[in-house]
Short mmCIF file of N, CA and C in Angstrom, two decimals:
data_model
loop_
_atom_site.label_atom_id
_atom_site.label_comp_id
_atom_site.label_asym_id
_atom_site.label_seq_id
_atom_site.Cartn_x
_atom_site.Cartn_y
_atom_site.Cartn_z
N UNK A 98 0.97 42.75 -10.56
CA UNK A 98 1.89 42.32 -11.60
C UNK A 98 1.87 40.80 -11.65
N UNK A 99 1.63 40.22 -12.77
CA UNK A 99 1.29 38.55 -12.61
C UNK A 99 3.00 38.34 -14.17
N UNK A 100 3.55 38.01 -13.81
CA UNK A 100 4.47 37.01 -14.72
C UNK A 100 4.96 35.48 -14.34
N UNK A 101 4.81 34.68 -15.87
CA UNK A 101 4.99 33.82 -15.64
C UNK A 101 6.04 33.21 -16.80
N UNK A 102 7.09 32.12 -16.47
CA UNK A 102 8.19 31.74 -17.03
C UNK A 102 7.51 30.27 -17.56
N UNK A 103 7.97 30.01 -18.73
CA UNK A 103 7.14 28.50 -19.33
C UNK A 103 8.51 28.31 -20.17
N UNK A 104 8.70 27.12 -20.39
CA UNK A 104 9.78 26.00 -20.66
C UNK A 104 9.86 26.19 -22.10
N UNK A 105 11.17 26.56 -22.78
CA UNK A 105 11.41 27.24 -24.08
C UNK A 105 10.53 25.83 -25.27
N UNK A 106 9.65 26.58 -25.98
CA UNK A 106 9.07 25.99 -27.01
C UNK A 106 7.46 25.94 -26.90
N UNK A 107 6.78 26.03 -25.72
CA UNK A 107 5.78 25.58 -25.19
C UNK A 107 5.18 26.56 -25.64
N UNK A 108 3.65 26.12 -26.14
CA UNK A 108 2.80 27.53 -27.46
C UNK A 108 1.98 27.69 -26.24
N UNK A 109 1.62 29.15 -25.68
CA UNK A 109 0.61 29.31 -24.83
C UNK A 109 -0.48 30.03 -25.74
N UNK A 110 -2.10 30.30 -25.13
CA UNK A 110 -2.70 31.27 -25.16
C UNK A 110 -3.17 32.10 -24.47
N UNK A 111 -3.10 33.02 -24.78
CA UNK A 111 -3.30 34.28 -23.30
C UNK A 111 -4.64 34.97 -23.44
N UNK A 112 -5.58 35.16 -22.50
CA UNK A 112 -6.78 35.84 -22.80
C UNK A 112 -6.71 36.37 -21.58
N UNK A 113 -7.00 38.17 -21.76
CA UNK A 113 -6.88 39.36 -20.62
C UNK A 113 -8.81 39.71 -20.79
N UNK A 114 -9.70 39.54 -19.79
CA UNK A 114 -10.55 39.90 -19.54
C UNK A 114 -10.86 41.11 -18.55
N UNK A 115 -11.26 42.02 -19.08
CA UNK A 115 -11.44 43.23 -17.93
C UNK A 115 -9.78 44.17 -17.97
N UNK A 116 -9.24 44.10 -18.59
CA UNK A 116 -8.32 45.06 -19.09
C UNK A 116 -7.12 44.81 -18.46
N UNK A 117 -5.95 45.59 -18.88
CA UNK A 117 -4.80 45.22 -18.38
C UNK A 117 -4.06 46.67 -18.87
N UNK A 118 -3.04 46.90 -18.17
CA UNK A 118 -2.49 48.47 -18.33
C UNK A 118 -1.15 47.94 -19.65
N UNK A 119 -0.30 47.20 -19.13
CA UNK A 119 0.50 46.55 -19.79
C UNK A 119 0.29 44.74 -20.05
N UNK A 120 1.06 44.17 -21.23
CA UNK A 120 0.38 42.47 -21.76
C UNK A 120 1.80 42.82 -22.62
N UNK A 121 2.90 41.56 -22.19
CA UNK A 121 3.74 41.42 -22.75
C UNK A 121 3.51 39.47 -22.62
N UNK A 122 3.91 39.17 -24.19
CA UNK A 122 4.04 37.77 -24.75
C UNK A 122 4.73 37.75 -25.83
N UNK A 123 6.25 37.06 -25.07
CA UNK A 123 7.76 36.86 -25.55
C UNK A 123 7.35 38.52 -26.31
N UNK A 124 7.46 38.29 -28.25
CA UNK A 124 7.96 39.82 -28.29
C UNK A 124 6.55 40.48 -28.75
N UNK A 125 5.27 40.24 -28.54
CA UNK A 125 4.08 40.92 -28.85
C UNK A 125 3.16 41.71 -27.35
N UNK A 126 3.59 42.80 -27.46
CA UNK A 126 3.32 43.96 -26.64
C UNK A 126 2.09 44.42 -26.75
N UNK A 127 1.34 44.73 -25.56
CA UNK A 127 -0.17 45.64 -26.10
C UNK A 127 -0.21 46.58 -24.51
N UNK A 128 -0.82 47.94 -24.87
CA UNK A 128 -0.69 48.72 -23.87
C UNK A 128 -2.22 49.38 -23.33
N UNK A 129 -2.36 49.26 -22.14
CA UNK A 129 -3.87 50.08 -22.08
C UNK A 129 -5.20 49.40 -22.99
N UNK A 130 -4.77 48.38 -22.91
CA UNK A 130 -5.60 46.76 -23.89
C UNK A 130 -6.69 46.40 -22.57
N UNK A 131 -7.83 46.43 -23.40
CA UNK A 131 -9.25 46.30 -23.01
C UNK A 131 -8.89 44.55 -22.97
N UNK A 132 -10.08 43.97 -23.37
CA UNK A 132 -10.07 42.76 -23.56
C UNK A 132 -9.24 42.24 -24.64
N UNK A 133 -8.66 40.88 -24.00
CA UNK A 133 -7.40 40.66 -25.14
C UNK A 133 -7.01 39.18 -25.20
N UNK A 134 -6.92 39.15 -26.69
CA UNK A 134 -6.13 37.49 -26.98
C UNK A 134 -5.16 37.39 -27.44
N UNK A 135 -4.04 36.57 -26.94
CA UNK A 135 -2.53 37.00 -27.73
C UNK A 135 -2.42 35.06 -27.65
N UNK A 136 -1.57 35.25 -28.78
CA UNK A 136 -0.93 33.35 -28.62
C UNK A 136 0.35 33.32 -29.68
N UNK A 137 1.07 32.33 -29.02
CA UNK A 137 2.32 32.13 -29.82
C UNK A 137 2.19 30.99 -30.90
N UNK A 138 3.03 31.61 -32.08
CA UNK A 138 2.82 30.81 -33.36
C UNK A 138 2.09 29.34 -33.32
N UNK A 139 1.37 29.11 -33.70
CA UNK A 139 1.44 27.31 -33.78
C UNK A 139 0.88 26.47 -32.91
N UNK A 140 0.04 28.04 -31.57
CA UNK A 140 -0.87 27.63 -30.15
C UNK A 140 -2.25 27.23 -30.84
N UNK A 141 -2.47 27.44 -31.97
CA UNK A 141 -3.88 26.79 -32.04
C UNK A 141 -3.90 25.39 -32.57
N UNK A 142 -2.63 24.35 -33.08
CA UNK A 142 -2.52 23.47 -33.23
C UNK A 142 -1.75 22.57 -32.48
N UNK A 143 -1.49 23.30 -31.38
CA UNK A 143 -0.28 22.36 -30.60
C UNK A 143 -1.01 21.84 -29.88
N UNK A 144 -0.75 20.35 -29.52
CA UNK A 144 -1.11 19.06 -29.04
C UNK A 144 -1.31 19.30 -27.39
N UNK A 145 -0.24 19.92 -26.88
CA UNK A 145 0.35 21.00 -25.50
C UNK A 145 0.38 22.08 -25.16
N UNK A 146 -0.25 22.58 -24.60
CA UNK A 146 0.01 24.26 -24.50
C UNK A 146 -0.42 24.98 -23.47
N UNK A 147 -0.35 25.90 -22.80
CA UNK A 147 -0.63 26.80 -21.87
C UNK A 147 -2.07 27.35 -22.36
N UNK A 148 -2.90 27.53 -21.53
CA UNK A 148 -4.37 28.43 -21.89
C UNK A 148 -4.26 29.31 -20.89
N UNK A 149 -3.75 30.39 -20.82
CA UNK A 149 -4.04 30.96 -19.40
C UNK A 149 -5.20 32.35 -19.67
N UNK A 150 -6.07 32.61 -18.43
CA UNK A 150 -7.23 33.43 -18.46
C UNK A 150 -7.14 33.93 -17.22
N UNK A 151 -7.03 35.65 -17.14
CA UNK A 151 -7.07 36.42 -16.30
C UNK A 151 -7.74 37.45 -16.30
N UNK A 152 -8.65 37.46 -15.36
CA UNK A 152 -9.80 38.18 -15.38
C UNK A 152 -9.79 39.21 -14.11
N UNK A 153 -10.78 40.33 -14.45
CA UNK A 153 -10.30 41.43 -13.21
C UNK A 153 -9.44 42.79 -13.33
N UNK A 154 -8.58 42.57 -14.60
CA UNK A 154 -8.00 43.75 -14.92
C UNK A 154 -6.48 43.29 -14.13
N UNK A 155 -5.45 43.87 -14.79
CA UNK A 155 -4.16 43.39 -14.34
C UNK A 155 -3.03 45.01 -14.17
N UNK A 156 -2.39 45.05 -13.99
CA UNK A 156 -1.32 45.94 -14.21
C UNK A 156 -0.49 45.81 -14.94
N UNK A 157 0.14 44.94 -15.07
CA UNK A 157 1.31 44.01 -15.92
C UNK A 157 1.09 42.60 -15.76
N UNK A 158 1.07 42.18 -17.26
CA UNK A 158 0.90 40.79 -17.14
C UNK A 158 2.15 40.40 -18.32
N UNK A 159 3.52 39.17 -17.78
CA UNK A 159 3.98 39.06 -18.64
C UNK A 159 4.31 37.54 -18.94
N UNK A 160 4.87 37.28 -19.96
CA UNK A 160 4.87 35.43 -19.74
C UNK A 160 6.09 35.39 -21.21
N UNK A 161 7.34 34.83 -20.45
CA UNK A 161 7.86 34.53 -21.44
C UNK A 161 8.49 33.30 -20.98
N UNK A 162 9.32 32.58 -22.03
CA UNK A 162 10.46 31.18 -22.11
C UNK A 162 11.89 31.46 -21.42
N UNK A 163 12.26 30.29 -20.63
CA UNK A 163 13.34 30.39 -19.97
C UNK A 163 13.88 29.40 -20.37
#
């Protein structure tokens, strides 16, 4: 189970290599997801942002704002 908490506003992008059972980002859900790209509004132009890449296959991977 990998979750991670990032500082309210901050645009990440998430890339799941080698599969993942569950992929929660803030409210976009994917289940039994092969390879996968998820990103929050406005991550492909933000100046700042999270890139995170997890490879290997996951169980639960979740990442939201605190």
């Amino acid at each position: 189970i990998v979750t991670i908490h990032r500082p309210p506003g901050v645009a990440v992008r998430l890339t799941v290599k080698g599969g993942a059972s569950q992929v929660v980002l803030d409210d976009q859900r994917a289940k039994g997801a092969g390879d996968l790209f998820l990103e929050t509004p406005g991550a492909g132009s933000a100046p700042a942002r999270y890139e995170l890449e997890i490879m290997g296959g996951a169980s639960r991977v979740g990442l939201d704002s605190r």
